[in-house]
Coordinates of C-alpha atoms and ligand atoms in Angstrom, one line a residue:
X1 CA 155.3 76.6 52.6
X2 CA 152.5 75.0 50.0
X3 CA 152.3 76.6 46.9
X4 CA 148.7 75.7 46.4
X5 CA 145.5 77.9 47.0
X6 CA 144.2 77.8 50.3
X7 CA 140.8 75.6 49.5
X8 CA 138.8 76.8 52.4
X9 CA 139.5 80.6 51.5
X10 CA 136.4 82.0 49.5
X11 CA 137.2 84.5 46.7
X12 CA 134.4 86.1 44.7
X13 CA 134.3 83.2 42.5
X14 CA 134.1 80.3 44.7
X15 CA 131.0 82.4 46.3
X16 CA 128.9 83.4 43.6
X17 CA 129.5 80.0 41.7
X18 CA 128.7 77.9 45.1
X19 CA 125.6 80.3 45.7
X20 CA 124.7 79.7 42.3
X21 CA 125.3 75.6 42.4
X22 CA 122.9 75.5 45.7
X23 CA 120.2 78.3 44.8
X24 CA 119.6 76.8 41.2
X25 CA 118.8 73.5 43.5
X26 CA 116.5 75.1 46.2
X27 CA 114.6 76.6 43.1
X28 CA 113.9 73.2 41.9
X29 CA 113.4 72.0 45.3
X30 CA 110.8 74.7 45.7
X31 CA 109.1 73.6 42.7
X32 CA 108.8 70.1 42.9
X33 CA 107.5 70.3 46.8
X34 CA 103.8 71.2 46.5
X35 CA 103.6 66.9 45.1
X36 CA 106.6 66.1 47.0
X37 CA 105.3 62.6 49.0
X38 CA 104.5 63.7 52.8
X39 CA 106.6 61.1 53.7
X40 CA 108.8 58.0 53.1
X41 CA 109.2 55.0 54.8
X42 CA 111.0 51.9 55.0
X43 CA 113.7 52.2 52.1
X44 CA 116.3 54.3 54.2
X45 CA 118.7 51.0 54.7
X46 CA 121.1 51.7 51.7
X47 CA 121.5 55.7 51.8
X48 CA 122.0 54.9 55.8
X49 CA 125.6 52.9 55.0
X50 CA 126.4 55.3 52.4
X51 CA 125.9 58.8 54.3
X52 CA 128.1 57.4 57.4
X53 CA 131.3 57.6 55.1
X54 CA 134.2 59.6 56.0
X55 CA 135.3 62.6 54.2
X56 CA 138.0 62.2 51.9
X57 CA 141.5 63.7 52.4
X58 CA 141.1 65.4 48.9
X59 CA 138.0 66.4 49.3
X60 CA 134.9 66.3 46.4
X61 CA 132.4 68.0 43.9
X62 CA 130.1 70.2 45.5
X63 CA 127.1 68.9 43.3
X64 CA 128.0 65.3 44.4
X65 CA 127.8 66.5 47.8
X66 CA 124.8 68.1 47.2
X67 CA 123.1 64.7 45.4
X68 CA 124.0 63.2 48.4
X69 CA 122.1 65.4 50.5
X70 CA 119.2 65.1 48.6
X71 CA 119.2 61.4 48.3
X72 CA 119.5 61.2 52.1
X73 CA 116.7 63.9 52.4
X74 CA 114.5 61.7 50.5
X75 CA 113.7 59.2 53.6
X76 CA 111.6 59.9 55.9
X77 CA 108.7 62.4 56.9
X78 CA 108.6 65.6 55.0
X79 CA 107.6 68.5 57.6
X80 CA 108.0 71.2 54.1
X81 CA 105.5 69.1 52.8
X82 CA 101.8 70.4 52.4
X83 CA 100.6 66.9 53.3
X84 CA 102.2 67.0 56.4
X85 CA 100.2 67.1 59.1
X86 CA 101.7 65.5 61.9
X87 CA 103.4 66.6 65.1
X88 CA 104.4 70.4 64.0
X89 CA 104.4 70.8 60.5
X90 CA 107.4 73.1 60.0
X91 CA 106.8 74.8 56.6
X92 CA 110.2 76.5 56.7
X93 CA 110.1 79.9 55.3
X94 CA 112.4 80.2 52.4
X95 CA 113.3 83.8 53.4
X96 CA 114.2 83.1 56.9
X97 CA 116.5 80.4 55.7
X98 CA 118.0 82.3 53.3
X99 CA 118.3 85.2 56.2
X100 CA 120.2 82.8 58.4
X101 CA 122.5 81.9 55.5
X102 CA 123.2 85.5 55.1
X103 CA 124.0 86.1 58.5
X104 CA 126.3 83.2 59.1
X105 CA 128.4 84.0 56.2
X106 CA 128.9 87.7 58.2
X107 CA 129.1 85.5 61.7
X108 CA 129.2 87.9 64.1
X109 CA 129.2 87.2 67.6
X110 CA 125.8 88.2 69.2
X111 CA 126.1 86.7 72.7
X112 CA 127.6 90.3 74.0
X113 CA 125.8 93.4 73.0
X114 CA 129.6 95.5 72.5
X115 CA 130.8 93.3 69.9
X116 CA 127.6 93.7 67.7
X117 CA 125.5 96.0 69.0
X118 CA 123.0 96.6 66.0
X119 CA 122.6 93.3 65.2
X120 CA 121.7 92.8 68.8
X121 CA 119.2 95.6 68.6
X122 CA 117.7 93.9 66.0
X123 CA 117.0 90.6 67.8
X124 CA 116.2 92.8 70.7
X125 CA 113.5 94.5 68.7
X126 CA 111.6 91.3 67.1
X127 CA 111.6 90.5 71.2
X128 CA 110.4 93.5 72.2
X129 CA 107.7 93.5 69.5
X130 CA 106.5 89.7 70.1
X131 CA 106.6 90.7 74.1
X132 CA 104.2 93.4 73.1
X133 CA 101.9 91.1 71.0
X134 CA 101.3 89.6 74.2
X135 CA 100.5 92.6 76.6
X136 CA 103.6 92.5 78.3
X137 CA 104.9 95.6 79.9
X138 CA 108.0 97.9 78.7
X139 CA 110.3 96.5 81.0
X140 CA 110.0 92.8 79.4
X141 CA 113.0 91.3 78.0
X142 CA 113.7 87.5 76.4
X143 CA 116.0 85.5 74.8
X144 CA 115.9 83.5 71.3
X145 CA 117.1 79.4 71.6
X146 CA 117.2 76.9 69.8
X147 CA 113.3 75.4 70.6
X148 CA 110.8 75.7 73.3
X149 CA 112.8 72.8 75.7
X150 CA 115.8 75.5 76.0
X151 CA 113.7 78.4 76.4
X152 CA 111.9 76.1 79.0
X153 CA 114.7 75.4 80.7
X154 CA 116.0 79.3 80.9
X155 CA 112.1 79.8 82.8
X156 CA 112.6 77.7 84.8
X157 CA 116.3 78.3 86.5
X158 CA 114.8 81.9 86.5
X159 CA 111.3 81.1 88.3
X160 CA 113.3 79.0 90.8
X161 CA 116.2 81.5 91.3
X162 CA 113.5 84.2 91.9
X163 CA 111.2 82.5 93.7
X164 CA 112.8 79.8 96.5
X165 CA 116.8 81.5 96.5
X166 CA 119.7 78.8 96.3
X167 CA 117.8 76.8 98.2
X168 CA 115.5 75.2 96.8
X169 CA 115.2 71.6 98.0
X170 CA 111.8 71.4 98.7
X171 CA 110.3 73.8 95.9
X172 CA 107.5 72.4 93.7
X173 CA 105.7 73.2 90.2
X174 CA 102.6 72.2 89.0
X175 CA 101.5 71.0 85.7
X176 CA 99.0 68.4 84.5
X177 CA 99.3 65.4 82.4
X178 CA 98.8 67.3 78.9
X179 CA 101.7 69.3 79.6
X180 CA 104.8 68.9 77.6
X181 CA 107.4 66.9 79.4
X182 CA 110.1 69.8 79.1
X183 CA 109.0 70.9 82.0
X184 CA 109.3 67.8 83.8
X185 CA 112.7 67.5 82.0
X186 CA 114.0 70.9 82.9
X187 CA 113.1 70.7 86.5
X188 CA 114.9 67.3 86.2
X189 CA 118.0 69.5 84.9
X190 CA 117.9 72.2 87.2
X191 CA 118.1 69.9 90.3
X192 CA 114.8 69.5 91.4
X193 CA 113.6 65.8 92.1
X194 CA 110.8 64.3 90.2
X195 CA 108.8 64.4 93.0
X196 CA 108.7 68.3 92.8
X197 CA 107.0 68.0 89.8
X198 CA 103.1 67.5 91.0
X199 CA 100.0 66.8 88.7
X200 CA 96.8 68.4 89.0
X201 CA 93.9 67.1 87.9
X202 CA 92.2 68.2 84.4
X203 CA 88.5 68.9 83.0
X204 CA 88.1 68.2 79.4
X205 CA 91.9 68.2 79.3
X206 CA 92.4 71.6 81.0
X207 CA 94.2 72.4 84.4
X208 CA 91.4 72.0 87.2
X209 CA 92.4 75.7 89.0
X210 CA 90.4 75.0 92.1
X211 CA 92.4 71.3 92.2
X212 CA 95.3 72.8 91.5
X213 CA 94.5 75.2 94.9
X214 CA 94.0 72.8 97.0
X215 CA 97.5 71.0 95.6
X216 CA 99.3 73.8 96.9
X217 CA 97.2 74.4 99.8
X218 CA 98.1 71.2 101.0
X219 CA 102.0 70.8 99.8
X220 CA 102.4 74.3 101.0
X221 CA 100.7 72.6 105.1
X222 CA 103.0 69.1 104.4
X223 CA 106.0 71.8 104.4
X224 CA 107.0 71.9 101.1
X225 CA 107.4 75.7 98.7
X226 CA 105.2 76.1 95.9
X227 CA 107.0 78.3 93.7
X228 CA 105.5 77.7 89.7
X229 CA 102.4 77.0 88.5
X230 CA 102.7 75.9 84.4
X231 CA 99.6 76.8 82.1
X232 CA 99.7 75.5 78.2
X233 CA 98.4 77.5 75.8
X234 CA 97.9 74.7 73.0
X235 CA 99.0 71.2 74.5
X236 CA 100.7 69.1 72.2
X237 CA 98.7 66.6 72.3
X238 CA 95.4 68.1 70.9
X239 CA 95.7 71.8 71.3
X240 CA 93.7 73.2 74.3
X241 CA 94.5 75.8 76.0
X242 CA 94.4 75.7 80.1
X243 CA 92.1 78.1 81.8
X244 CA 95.2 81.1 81.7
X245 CA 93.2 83.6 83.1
X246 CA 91.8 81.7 86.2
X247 CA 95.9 80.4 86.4
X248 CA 97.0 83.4 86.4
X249 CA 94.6 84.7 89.4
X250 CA 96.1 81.3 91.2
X251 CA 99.3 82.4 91.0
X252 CA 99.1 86.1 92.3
X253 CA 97.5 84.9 95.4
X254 CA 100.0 82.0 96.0
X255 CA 102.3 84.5 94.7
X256 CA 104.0 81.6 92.3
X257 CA 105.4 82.3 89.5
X258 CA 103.1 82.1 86.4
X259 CA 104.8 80.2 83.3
X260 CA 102.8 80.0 80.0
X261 CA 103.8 77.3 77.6
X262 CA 103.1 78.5 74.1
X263 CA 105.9 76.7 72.1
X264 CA 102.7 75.9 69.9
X265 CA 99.8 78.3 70.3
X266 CA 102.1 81.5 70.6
X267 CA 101.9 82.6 67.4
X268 CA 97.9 82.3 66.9
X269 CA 98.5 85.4 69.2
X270 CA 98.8 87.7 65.4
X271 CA 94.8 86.9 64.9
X272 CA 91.7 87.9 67.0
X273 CA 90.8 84.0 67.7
X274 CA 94.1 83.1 69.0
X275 CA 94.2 86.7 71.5
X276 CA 90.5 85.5 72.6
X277 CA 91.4 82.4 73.3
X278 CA 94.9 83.0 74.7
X279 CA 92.9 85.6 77.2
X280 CA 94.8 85.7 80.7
X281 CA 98.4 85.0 79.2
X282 CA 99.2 88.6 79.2
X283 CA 100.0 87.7 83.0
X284 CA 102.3 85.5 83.0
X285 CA 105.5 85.8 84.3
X286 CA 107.5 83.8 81.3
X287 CA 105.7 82.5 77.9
X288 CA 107.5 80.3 75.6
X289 CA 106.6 80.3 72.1
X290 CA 108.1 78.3 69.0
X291 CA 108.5 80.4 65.8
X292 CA 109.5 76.9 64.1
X293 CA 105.9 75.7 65.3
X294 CA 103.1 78.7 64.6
X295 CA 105.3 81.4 63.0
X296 CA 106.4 78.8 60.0
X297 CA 110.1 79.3 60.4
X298 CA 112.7 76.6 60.5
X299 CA 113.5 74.0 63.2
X300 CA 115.6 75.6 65.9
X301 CA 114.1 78.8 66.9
X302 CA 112.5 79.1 70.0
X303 CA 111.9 82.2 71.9
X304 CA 111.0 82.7 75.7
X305 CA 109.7 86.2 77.1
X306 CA 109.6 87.1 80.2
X307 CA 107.2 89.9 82.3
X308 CA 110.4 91.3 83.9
X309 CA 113.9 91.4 81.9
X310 CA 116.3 91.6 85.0
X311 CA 115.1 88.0 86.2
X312 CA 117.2 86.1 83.2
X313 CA 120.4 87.9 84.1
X314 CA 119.9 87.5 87.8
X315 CA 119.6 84.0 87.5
X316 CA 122.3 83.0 84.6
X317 CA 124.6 85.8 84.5
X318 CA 128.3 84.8 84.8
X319 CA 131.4 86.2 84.4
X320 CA 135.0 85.8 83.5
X321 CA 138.7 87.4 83.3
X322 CA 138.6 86.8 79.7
X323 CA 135.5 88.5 79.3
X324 CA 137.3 91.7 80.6
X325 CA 137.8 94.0 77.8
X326 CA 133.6 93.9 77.2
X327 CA 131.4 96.9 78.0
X328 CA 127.6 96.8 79.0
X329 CA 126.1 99.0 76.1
X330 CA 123.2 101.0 77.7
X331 CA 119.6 99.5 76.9
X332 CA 120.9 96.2 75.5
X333 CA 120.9 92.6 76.7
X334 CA 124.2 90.8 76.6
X335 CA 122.7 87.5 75.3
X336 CA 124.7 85.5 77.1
X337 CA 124.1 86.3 80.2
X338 CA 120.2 85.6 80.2
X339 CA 120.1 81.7 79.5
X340 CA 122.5 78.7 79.1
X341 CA 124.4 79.5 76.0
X342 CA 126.9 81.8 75.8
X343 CA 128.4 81.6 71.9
X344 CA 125.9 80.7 69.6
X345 CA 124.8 81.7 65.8
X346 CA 123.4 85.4 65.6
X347 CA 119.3 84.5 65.6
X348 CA 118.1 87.2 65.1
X349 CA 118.2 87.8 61.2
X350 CA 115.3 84.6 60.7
X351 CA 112.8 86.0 62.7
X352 CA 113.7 89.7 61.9
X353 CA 114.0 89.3 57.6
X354 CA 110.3 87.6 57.3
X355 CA 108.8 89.8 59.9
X356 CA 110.0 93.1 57.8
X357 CA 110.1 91.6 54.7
X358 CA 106.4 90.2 54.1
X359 CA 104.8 92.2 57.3
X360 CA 103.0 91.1 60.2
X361 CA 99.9 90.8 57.7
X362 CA 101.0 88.2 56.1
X363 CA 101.6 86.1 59.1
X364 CA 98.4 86.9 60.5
X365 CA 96.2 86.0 57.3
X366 CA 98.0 83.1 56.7
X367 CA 97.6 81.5 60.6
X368 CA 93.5 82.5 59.7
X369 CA 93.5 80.3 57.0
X370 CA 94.9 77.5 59.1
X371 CA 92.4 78.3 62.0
X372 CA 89.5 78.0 59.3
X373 CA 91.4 74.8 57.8
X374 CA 90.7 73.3 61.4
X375 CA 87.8 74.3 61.9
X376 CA 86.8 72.7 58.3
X377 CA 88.5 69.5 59.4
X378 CA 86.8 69.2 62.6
X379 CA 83.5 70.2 60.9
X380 CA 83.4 67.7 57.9
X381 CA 85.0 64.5 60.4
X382 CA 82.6 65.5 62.8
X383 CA 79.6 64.9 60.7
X384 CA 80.6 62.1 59.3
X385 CA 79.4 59.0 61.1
X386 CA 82.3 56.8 60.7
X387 CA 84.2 59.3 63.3
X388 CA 84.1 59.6 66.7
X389 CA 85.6 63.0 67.8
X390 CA 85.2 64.4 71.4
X391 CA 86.5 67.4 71.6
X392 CA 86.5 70.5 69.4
X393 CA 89.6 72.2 68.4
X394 CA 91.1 75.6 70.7
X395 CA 93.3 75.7 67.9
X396 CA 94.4 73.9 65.0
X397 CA 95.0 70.5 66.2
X398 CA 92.0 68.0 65.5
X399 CA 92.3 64.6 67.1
X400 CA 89.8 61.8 65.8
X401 CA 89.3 58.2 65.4
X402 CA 87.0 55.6 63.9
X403 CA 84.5 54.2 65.9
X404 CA 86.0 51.0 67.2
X405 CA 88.8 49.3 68.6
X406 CA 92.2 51.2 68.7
X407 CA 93.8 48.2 66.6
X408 CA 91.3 48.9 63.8
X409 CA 92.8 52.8 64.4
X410 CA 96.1 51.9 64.2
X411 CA 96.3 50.3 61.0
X412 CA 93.9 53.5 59.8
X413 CA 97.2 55.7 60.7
X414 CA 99.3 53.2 58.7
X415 CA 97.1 53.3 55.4
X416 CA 96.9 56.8 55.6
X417 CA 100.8 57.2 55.8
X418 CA 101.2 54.8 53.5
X419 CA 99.6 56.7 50.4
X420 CA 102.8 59.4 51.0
X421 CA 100.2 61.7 50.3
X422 CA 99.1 62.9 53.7
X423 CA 101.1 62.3 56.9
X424 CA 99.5 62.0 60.1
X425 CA 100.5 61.0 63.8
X426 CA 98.7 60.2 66.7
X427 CA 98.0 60.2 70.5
X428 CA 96.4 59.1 73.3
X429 CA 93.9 60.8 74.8
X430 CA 92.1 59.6 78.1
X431 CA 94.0 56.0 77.3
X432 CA 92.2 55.5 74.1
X433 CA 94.4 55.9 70.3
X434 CA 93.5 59.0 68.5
X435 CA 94.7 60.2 65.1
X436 CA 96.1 63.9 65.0
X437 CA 96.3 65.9 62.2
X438 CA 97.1 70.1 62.8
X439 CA 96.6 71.9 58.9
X440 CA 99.5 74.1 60.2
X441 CA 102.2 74.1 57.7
X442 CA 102.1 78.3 55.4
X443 CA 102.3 75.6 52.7
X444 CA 98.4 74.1 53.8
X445 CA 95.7 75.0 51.9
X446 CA 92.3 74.5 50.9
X447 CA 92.7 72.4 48.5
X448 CA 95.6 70.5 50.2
X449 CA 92.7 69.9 53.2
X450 CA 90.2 68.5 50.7
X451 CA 92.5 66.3 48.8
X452 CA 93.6 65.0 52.4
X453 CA 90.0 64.5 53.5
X454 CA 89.3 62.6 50.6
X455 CA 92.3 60.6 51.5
X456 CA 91.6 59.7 55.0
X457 CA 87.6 58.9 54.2
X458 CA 89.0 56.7 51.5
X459 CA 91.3 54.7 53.9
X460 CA 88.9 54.7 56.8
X461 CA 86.3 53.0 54.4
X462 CA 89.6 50.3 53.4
X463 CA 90.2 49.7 56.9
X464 CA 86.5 49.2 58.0
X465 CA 86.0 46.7 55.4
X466 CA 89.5 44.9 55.4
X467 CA 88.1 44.5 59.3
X468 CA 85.1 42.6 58.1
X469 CA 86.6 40.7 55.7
X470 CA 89.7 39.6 58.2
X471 CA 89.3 36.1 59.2
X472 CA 88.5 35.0 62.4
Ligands
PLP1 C1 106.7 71.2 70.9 C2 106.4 71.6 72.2 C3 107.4 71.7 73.2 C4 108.9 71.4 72.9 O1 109.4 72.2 72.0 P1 110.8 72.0 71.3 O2 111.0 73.2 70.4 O3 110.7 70.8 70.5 O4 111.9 71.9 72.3 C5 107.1 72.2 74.4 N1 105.8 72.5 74.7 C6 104.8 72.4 73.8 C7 103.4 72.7 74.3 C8 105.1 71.9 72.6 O5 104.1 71.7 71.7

C-alpha cells in the first residue's frame, strides 16, 4: 500500500485554496475584458506546439496550468468580448458558469428522475416556464442539450417517429435555403436521404407558404409522405423570421408536423418585439431555441420544446436490465429517455441560477437594449451613402456592404478584424458578400456600438481609398 496522500482526493483545503487560485483569476479576467481585443489572429503557431504536450507523470502547479490556459485562450476570436459581433456573440454569464461549476462538483446523475428527483424538477421547471413563454399548452415537455443541432436532431426522430411510423423511406421535410443546415444534417442522421430534404422557394428571404403548398401538393401526387414542414425564427444568416403563422396554418391542413427553429431568435420571445414578431410560433409542434445564443449563457446549452411531451419518449425511450432497480417518479421526465443522450452533466443549474437569481427582468431589458442597438446600427449604416443595405433587421442581425465589388468588401472585413477592436463575419446573401454584425453579446452597449461604428466608417473610408490608389 502507498503511504502517500491520495492527490485526486479533495479535503477542505485543496478546495477552498484551488477555488481561491481560479476565482482570484476570473476576477481579473472579468476586469480586464471590457478592452480585451475582439479577436486575435495569426500568432497562434507557438502556443499550438506547446498546449499538445502530454501530462506529466508527477503532475504540476495549478497556476502554471492555469497560465497555460490563458496563454492558449489568448488566440483567436473573443465571443466574451463586447466587440464581438460575429456569428453568435456568447457573452457567457458569469453566474451560470459559476452555477455549472457548483453543480458538477455535487455531480449528480440527472438522466433518471429517481436518482435526483429535485434537481430534475428544477430543470423541468425552467422548461416548463420557457414552454410557457411561448404559448405552449400544459402538457408540453422538452429536453436541455448541448446546442440547437442536438435538440434538432431529438425533433426530428420525434416528427418522423410520429408522423410516417418505422417506415419512413419516402418521408420528406421542407425547409428553404436560409435554413440552418442541422436540419439537413439531422435528417441525414436519422436515415433519411438527401433527397428528402426539399427547398422551397423564398420572398425577401422568407419561406414562400403558397410555394411551399404546391411542393407538397405535388411530392405528396409523385407518391412520396410529407411529414415536416421547418420554419426559422431568426436565420443565421441575417435574422428573418419565416412567415410562422401562415406555416403553421400549412401544416394543420397537410397535417405535417410544424418545427420552429429558434436556436437564435428564441429568446427575443422575453420582450414585446420579439412575441410580435415571433407571432404564429405558439403552434408549432417542436421549437428549438439556444440559451448560449439569445439568453447570454455559455456555449453548450441548447433546449428543444415540444407542443406534446409523450412524443420525445415515444420516439427515444429505451430500456435495459441494468436499468432495473429505477422507478418512474410520477410527473417527471426521465431525461434520458426523451433524446439521444442518456448520461450527461445535470443542466439544469445554468439556466435555473441566472433565471432566479437576476429575474426574468433582467433578461428582458437587457435583449431591448440589443433590439435598439440594431436598430441603431441599421439606422446610422443605412443613411450613410457609402452602404448598401437591403434588408431591415427582424431582429438583431444587420447585414451590409459597401457599394461595390465583393473583393473591395472582403478586404473591408479584414481591416475591420484587423483593429482587434470589433469582430465581424460575413455572408452571402442572394450570391453577393455581405458583412454581418448582430450587437448581441449582455456585454454590448451603447457606447460599445458607437465606438464600433466609428470603427467600421473609419475602415470603409481606408478601403475605398486604398481601392483608388491600387495600381492597375
Ligand atoms: C446557431 C444555429 C443553429 C445551430 O446551433 P448549434 O447550437 O450551434 O448547434 C441552428 N439553427 C439556427 C437558426 C442557428 O442560428
Amino acid at each position: 500500500m502507498h503511504a502517500e496522500p491520495d492527490a485526486l482526493e479533495s479535503d477542505h483545503r485543496t478546495v477552498e485554496t484551488m477555488g481561491r487560485t481560479i476565482m482570484a483569476r476570473l476576477a481579473r479576467y472579468a476586469d480586464d475584458l471590457p478592452s480585451a481585443p475582439a479577436g486575435r489572429f495569426g500568432e497562434a503557431d507557438a502556443a499550438v506546439r506547446r498546449m499538445r504536450r502530454p501530462p506529466a507523470e508527477d503532475g504540476a502547479e495549478l497556476e502554471a496550468l492555469l497560465d497555460a490556459f490563458e496563454d492558449a485562450a489568448a488566440h483567436g476570436a473573443n465571443p466574451a468580448s463586447p466587440g464581438y459581433y460575429a456569428y453568435f456573440p456568447s457573452g457567457g454569464l458569469v453566474s451560470s458558469a459559476l452555477a455549472d461549476a457548483f453543480a458538477q462538483v455535487y455531480n449528480r446523475f440527472t438522466a433518471v428522475a429517481d436518482l435526483a428527483p429535485a434537481l430534475v424538477a428544477m430543470e423541468h421547471g425552467v422548461l416548463r416556464w420557457l414552454a410557457a413563454r411561448f404559448g405552449l399548452p400544459e402538457e408540453a415537455g422538452g429536453l436541455v442539450t448541448t446546442g440547437a443541432s442536438l435538440a434538432t436532431l431529438t425533433a426530428l426522430v420525434a416528427a418522423r417517429h410520429d408522423r410516417l411510423g418505422e417506415d419512413f423511406a419516402r418521408g420528406t421535410l421542407y425547409v428553404t435555403e436560409h435554413t440552418h443546415y442541422c436540419i439537413a444534417k439531422a435528417a441525414r442522421i436519422a436515415g433519411l436521404p438527401p433527397s428528402a430534404v426539399r427547398v422551397v422557394p423564398t420572398r425577401r428571404l422568407r419561406m414562400d407558404a403558397a410555394a411551399a403548398a404546391r411542393m407538397i401538393e405535388d411530392d405528396r401526387a409523385a407518391g412520396l409522405r410529407p411529414f415536416l414542414l421547418v420554419g426559422t425564427a431568426g436565420t443565421t444568416s441575417t435574422g428573418t423570421v419565416d412567415p410562422l403563422d401562415d406555416l403553421a396554418g400549412l401544416a394543420a391542413r397537410e397535417r405535417l408536423w410544424f418545427h420552429v427553429d429558434a436556436a437564435y431568435g428564441g429568446g427575443l420571445q422575453l420582450t414585446a418585439r420579439g412575441r410580435a414578431r415571433l407571432a404564429g410560433i405558439d403552434r408549432a409542434d417542436s421549437i428549438v431555441v439556444d440559451p448560449h445564443k439569445s439568453l447570454f449563457l455559455q456555449y453548450g446549452t441548447g433546449v428543444l420544446l415540444v407542443r406534446d411531451a409523450a412524443v420525445l419518449p415515444a420516439a427515444h425511450a429505451d430500456g435495459g436490465d441494468y436499468l432495473q432497480d429505477l422507478e418512474t417518479v410520477e410527473q417527471l421526465p426521465d431525461y434520458g429517455n426523451l433524446g439521444p443522450e442518456l448520461t450527461r452533466e445535470f443542466r439544469g443549474l445554468r439556466l435555473w441560477l441566472p433565471l432566479h437569481l437576476h429575474g426574468v427582468a433582467a433578461f428582458r431589458r437587457a435583449l431591448d437594449e440589443k433590439l435598439d442597438l440594431a436598430e441603431l446600427v441599421h439606422r446610422r449604416l443605412a443613411n450613410d451613402p457609402l452602404f448598401e443595405l437591403p434588408w431591415k433587421p427582424d431582429l438583431s442581425v444587420v447585414v451590409f456592404r459597401l457599394h461595390g465589388t465583393d473583393e473591395l468588401n472582403r478586404r473591408l472585413l479584414e481591416r475591420i478584424n484587423a483593429t482587434r477592436r470589433v469582430f465581424l463575419s460575413s455572408t452571402k446573401v442572394e450570391g453577393r458578400f455581405f458583412l454581418r454584425i448582430n450587437p448581441m453579446s449582455h456585454r454590448t452597449h451603447l457606447s460599445d456600438v458607437q465606438k464600433a461604428l466609428a470603427t467600421i466608417k473609419e475602415c470603409a473610408q481606408q478601403a475605398l481609398d486604398s481601392q483608388y490608389a491600387a495600381p492597375g
